Amino acid sequence: MAKGVKRDLKHSEEAVDPSIHSSDAKPSPPSKKCKTSPAVSATAASDDDDVRFIGKPVPADQAREKWPHRYESKKRVKVIVSSDGELEKEIVQAKCHYTKAVVDGVSFDLYDDAYVKAEEGHPDFIARIVEMFETVDKELYFSAQWFFRAEDTVIKSQAHLIEKRRVFYSEMKDDNPLDSIVSKVKIIQLPPNVDLVEKEKALSSYDLYYDMQYSKPVTFTTLHKENIITESGESSVISDDGSSNGVVESGNKNAKSTKSNEKGKSEMTLLDLYSGCGGMSTGLCYGANMSGVKLVTKWAVDIDPHACESLKQNHAETQVRNEAAEDFLFLLKEWEKLCKEFDLLGSKHDEDTSVKSEESDSEEVDEKRDPYEGEFEVQKLIAVCYGDPCKTNNQKLHFKVRWKGFGPSYDTWEPFDGLSNCMDSIREFVTRGYQSRILPLPGDVDFICGGPPCQGISGHNRFRNYTDPLKDPKNHQLVVYMDIIDFLRPKFVLMENVCDIVKFADGILGYHAVGRLVSMNYQTRLGIMAAGSFGVPQCRLRVFLWGANTMMNLPQFPLPTHEVVGRGVVPVEFKDCIVGSDNDKPHKLEKSILLGDAISDLPEVTNNNGKDEMEYAGAPRTSFQKYIRSRKPVLGKGSSKKMMLYDHRPLELNEDDYARVCHIPKIKGANFRDLPGVRVGKNNIVEWDPSVERVLLPSGKPLVPNYAMTFVRGTSKKPFGRLGMDDIVTTVVGRAEPHNQALLHPNQDRVLTIRENARLQGFPDHYKLCGPVKARYMQIGNAVSFSVSTGLGYTLAKAIEGVCTSKPLKLPVKFPDCLGQLSSLKQDIEE
């Protein structure tokens, strides 16, 4: 390679370094082409005033003290090889250092910012000059500390969300020929959340600004003046008395935040969007409480009525709303207007005031009165919603009215604009609702979590929009989720989604999510977590995105606690986002939890078992089972109420499917291929055995259905597949039909029960579900693994307590089994 050309530069189009104008999960400094082929030498500089160092060299003793790595060898390059022999780091050796240079007639000082030549057709790169030195080969070099434009980070194609003048500081550095400098650029560091007037005033004499740092893997964090080091110890930054904001430096793991934990042990409020049955929020609250932070799910929203019923069943303290997220956002905006109109904003909340029970309250009712005769008088308002509850094709604000003299069965939804003569009743309802916080207002919510459905990217959707997924209505909930965050502005955010969000259409939805949070000045961190890594027998992968406002510490991810196999596939760009994959200090992992560890203690049930409650058949056999049976905290350890087993019932298969299941051998891995008349041909493709007559069921239908033979072009072993007690399930799905999934119990002729699936997700046995059987399966399949959300709640609490680190955090020993012990200890203390 010719001298002066940066070493990692790839000349062929196929081998272009992806970090040049795209994000890498493990970002590298931008690659460049230099202005000239060879680096300018000191000898040449004497004849060419365009590129040279000026002034005296830095005294040798000072240079060696400040840049000792440059004076370790007389060879041009010193190569450092990592202990595993895989990584090489080349350090160019220096003859002497300088503090000033001239390039094309322009003078540059050490720590000036500059544009650096990029490849043809690309915008010049942006760097801070942090070293100037002449090499032992008499070549002129500078060391660049890079800034990233939004399009050069993981935000990529969604860079339009970020202001053009905004760049991102990084700690990534490399060495470059001095003549690759193009021109000066003036960059200022702005404090977080500076107001628009001050911002424009500060930028009047600068070209660009930065207020966040971008680092691997996919992390944006708030920068403060003390983080930026220059020769003089100062930085170009406008003053901000609140710039510390309680955020501690990333290197100090045990530092305490003065403002992050300002609530002390008081309650922190959580809004769970797309809540489902509550697996994510409940786990987060469990995990936070493990570390002493009282996190409470105050509000929850989901469009599925059965999931809402389940959440209410387990969380009586939560305001659960069964409505679309879009309608919820419109309602919040209308609610804020009403609170302003009645001069409530800023007044004190009264948590003891409640409107929750009013739907069942009523005055004396005249049962003989004809409800369709005479005038109606409003007794009171009992609920509010935005939408079309009366199915009139007219979306608007509605109140639920209790009519005087009539019971709850005559309650009706009435549009707000039709209640103009009832302003006293409206004022009374809004006042009570404000005091009891039936709806959150901006500033009320500490934490928003949720997994906006993106059905438009699902692999099950054959009509996916590859060109512009954001225009697909099925992906619109991601936008709605971010809009709700933008309106409520919580302190913390956590978004969960399937891995397709970073795989489909070059990961545009993932880039959009990160871009939206950063555009709202939220620090962000993206990670991919395998459920099996946290003590459950499944290897489902999910993407999680943390957000924290600039006043808070950005939460970390928890390190894996258990071995796991078969994590699934993620793009190379995001491989380092798998939590724990780059852990430089490996810790001992517990052995994988297997299917038998989770379900072997459960009573035998048959295909047509219809009981929602039953007694346990015996004592727990494993530590997992002991933990999963932990009593609900509200019962107390000494409660005389007998522990019951809920939802241990399977989907009742029809007669044909049940007959097929009974023919599947009770051997791990057995499936429809073991049925008579099926044989395996070339390339592992099934075919009919011509020597065997096709077996028919009593109904006249074939024992081996055609769809099993053709599934995945005849290569799949999943139809009517039987699990083994030593299996780890690929993922818990929302459907229980065994037609295209291995769902059969290892030694019983049925599919796994709702409770068995719930255990695979880590749900405690006391968590009771509601709705039809199929709806309960769907709730569990759609839920975030309880052990994963619990671990995330723990790391959230650590961030609130002041822990701020660039590395994932260790969970308590024997997680998640320790939760049962902690629960028992807590109950002992309370008693």
mmCIF file of N, CA and C in Angstrom, residues 680-728:
data_model
loop_
_atom_site.group_PDB
_atom_site.id
_atom_site.type_symbol
_atom_site.label_atom_id
_atom_site.label_comp_id
_atom_site.label_asym_id
_atom_site.label_seq_id
_atom_site.Cartn_x
_atom_site.Cartn_y
_atom_site.Cartn_z
ATOM 1 N N VAL A 680 -38.560 -39.867 3.775
ATOM 2 C CA VAL A 680 -37.705 -38.712 3.504
ATOM 3 C C VAL A 680 -36.844 -39.014 2.297
ATOM 4 N N GLY A 681 -36.934 -38.127 1.294
ATOM 5 C CA GLY A 681 -36.167 -38.317 0.073
ATOM 6 C C GLY A 681 -34.928 -37.450 0.048
ATOM 7 N N LYS A 682 -34.496 -37.104 -1.157
ATOM 8 C CA LYS A 682 -33.290 -36.300 -1.324
ATOM 9 C C LYS A 682 -33.480 -34.909 -0.726
ATOM 10 N N ASN A 683 -32.355 -34.358 -0.259
ATOM 11 C CA ASN A 683 -32.336 -32.997 0.291
ATOM 12 C C ASN A 683 -33.295 -32.822 1.476
ATOM 13 N N ASN A 684 -33.516 -33.922 2.193
ATOM 14 C CA ASN A 684 -34.346 -33.875 3.397
ATOM 15 C C ASN A 684 -35.787 -33.453 3.108
ATOM 16 N N ILE A 685 -36.269 -33.747 1.916
ATOM 17 C CA ILE A 685 -37.632 -33.394 1.523
ATOM 18 C C ILE A 685 -38.526 -34.620 1.663
ATOM 19 N N VAL A 686 -39.669 -34.435 2.343
ATOM 20 C CA VAL A 686 -40.577 -35.566 2.549
ATOM 21 C C VAL A 686 -41.355 -35.877 1.271
ATOM 22 N N GLU A 687 -41.735 -37.138 1.160
ATOM 23 C CA GLU A 687 -42.537 -37.576 0.016
ATOM 24 C C GLU A 687 -43.405 -38.743 0.463
ATOM 25 N N TRP A 688 -44.424 -39.028 -0.327
ATOM 26 C CA TRP A 688 -45.293 -40.164 -0.013
ATOM 27 C C TRP A 688 -44.570 -41.472 -0.323
ATOM 28 N N ASP A 689 -44.757 -42.435 0.547
ATOM 29 C CA ASP A 689 -44.205 -43.771 0.321
ATOM 30 C C ASP A 689 -45.222 -44.557 -0.521
ATOM 31 N N PRO A 690 -44.888 -44.838 -1.782
ATOM 32 C CA PRO A 690 -45.861 -45.497 -2.668
ATOM 33 C C PRO A 690 -46.214 -46.912 -2.228
ATOM 34 N N SER A 691 -45.384 -47.489 -1.355
ATOM 35 C CA SER A 691 -45.660 -48.867 -0.927
ATOM 36 C C SER A 691 -46.644 -48.935 0.238
ATOM 37 N N VAL A 692 -47.021 -47.757 0.774
ATOM 38 C CA VAL A 692 -47.925 -47.726 1.926
ATOM 39 C C VAL A 692 -49.215 -47.014 1.538
ATOM 40 N N GLU A 693 -50.307 -47.671 1.770
ATOM 41 C CA GLU A 693 -51.606 -47.067 1.472
ATOM 42 C C GLU A 693 -51.865 -45.923 2.451
ATOM 43 N N ARG A 694 -52.408 -44.849 1.958
ATOM 44 C CA ARG A 694 -52.631 -43.668 2.790
ATOM 45 C C ARG A 694 -53.666 -43.974 3.871
ATOM 46 N N VAL A 695 -53.279 -43.689 5.126
ATOM 47 C CA VAL A 695 -54.133 -43.993 6.269
ATOM 48 C C VAL A 695 -55.163 -42.881 6.450
ATOM 49 N N LEU A 696 -56.408 -43.278 6.675
ATOM 50 C CA LEU A 696 -57.477 -42.315 6.894
ATOM 51 C C LEU A 696 -57.942 -42.363 8.343
ATOM 52 N N LEU A 697 -58.407 -41.223 8.825
ATOM 53 C CA LEU A 697 -58.972 -41.116 10.164
ATOM 54 C C LEU A 697 -60.452 -41.494 10.114
ATOM 55 N N PRO A 698 -61.082 -41.727 11.265
ATOM 56 C CA PRO A 698 -62.519 -42.057 11.273
ATOM 57 C C PRO A 698 -63.374 -41.030 10.540
ATOM 58 N N SER A 699 -62.911 -39.776 10.507
ATOM 59 C CA SER A 699 -63.674 -38.735 9.811
ATOM 60 C C SER A 699 -63.560 -38.844 8.299
ATOM 61 N N GLY A 700 -62.640 -39.677 7.837
ATOM 62 C CA GLY A 700 -62.403 -39.796 6.411
ATOM 63 C C GLY A 700 -61.255 -38.934 5.924
ATOM 64 N N LYS A 701 -60.747 -38.053 6.797
ATOM 65 C CA LYS A 701 -59.610 -37.218 6.427
ATOM 66 C C LYS A 701 -58.315 -37.996 6.637
ATOM 67 N N PRO A 702 -57.241 -37.621 5.903
ATOM 68 C CA PRO A 702 -55.988 -38.375 6.010
ATOM 69 C C PRO A 702 -55.296 -38.168 7.351
ATOM 70 N N LEU A 703 -54.615 -39.210 7.820
ATOM 71 C CA LEU A 703 -53.823 -39.102 9.045
ATOM 72 C C LEU A 703 -52.721 -38.067 8.861
ATOM 73 N N VAL A 704 -52.071 -38.110 7.701
ATOM 74 C CA VAL A 704 -51.024 -37.124 7.396
ATOM 75 C C VAL A 704 -51.624 -36.078 6.467
ATOM 76 N N PRO A 705 -51.850 -34.862 6.955
ATOM 77 C CA PRO A 705 -52.470 -33.839 6.111
ATOM 78 C C PRO A 705 -51.506 -33.324 5.047
ATOM 79 N N ASN A 706 -52.049 -32.878 3.947
ATOM 80 C CA ASN A 706 -51.226 -32.370 2.846
ATOM 81 C C ASN A 706 -50.378 -31.176 3.276
ATOM 82 N N TYR A 707 -50.944 -30.306 4.150
ATOM 83 C CA TYR A 707 -50.199 -29.105 4.526
ATOM 84 C C TYR A 707 -48.912 -29.449 5.272
ATOM 85 N N ALA A 708 -48.895 -30.569 5.985
ATOM 86 C CA ALA A 708 -47.669 -30.977 6.678
ATOM 87 C C ALA A 708 -46.598 -31.382 5.675
ATOM 88 N N MET A 709 -47.019 -32.026 4.594
ATOM 89 C CA MET A 709 -46.065 -32.492 3.580
ATOM 90 C C MET A 709 -45.467 -31.335 2.783
ATOM 91 N N THR A 710 -46.223 -30.266 2.619
ATOM 92 C CA THR A 710 -45.758 -29.158 1.773
ATOM 93 C C THR A 710 -45.180 -27.992 2.566
ATOM 94 N N PHE A 711 -45.267 -28.022 3.898
ATOM 95 C CA PHE A 711 -44.796 -26.899 4.702
ATOM 96 C C PHE A 711 -43.293 -26.701 4.504
ATOM 97 N N VAL A 712 -42.907 -25.457 4.214
ATOM 98 C CA VAL A 712 -41.518 -25.094 3.896
ATOM 99 C C VAL A 712 -40.986 -26.043 2.812
ATOM 100 N N ARG A 713 -41.785 -26.220 1.800
ATOM 101 C CA ARG A 713 -41.416 -27.032 0.622
ATOM 102 C C ARG A 713 -40.991 -28.448 1.017
ATOM 103 N N GLY A 714 -41.609 -28.967 2.065
ATOM 104 C CA GLY A 714 -41.370 -30.349 2.465
ATOM 105 C C GLY A 714 -40.135 -30.583 3.298
ATOM 106 N N THR A 715 -39.482 -29.512 3.752
ATOM 107 C CA THR A 715 -38.227 -29.673 4.504
ATOM 108 C C THR A 715 -38.405 -29.561 6.016
ATOM 109 N N SER A 716 -39.584 -29.123 6.479
ATOM 110 C CA SER A 716 -39.762 -28.838 7.903
ATOM 111 C C SER A 716 -40.099 -30.085 8.714
ATOM 112 N N LYS A 717 -39.575 -30.100 9.945
ATOM 113 C CA LYS A 717 -39.899 -31.161 10.901
ATOM 114 C C LYS A 717 -40.854 -30.658 11.993
ATOM 115 N N LYS A 718 -41.371 -29.453 11.814
ATOM 116 C CA LYS A 718 -42.180 -28.849 12.876
ATOM 117 C C LYS A 718 -43.611 -29.363 12.973
ATOM 118 N N PRO A 719 -44.319 -29.633 11.867
ATOM 119 C CA PRO A 719 -45.718 -30.046 12.020
ATOM 120 C C PRO A 719 -45.871 -31.248 12.952
ATOM 121 N N PHE A 720 -46.710 -31.080 13.958
ATOM 122 C CA PHE A 720 -46.993 -32.122 14.952
ATOM 123 C C PHE A 720 -45.703 -32.621 15.611
ATOM 124 N N GLY A 721 -44.779 -31.680 15.846
ATOM 125 C CA GLY A 721 -43.512 -32.037 16.477
ATOM 126 C C GLY A 721 -43.641 -32.174 17.984
ATOM 127 N N ARG A 722 -42.943 -33.173 18.537
ATOM 128 C CA ARG A 722 -42.983 -33.419 19.980
ATOM 129 C C ARG A 722 -41.690 -32.921 20.619
ATOM 130 N N LEU A 723 -41.855 -32.182 21.698
ATOM 131 C CA LEU A 723 -40.716 -31.646 22.432
ATOM 132 C C LEU A 723 -40.142 -32.691 23.374
ATOM 133 N N GLY A 724 -38.912 -32.431 23.850
ATOM 134 C CA GLY A 724 -38.284 -33.279 24.852
ATOM 135 C C GLY A 724 -38.067 -32.494 26.124
ATOM 136 N N MET A 725 -38.011 -33.173 27.252
ATOM 137 C CA MET A 725 -37.805 -32.485 28.527
ATOM 138 C C MET A 725 -36.443 -31.796 28.598
ATOM 139 N N ASP A 726 -35.506 -32.214 27.735
ATOM 140 C CA ASP A 726 -34.197 -31.557 27.728
ATOM 141 C C ASP A 726 -34.089 -30.564 26.579
ATOM 142 N N ASP A 727 -35.226 -30.132 26.054
ATOM 143 C CA ASP A 727 -35.242 -29.161 24.961
ATOM 144 C C ASP A 727 -35.172 -27.734 25.481
ATOM 145 N N ILE A 728 -34.735 -26.845 24.592
ATOM 146 C CA ILE A 728 -34.905 -25.405 24.770
ATOM 147 C C ILE A 728 -35.772 -24.952 23.605
#
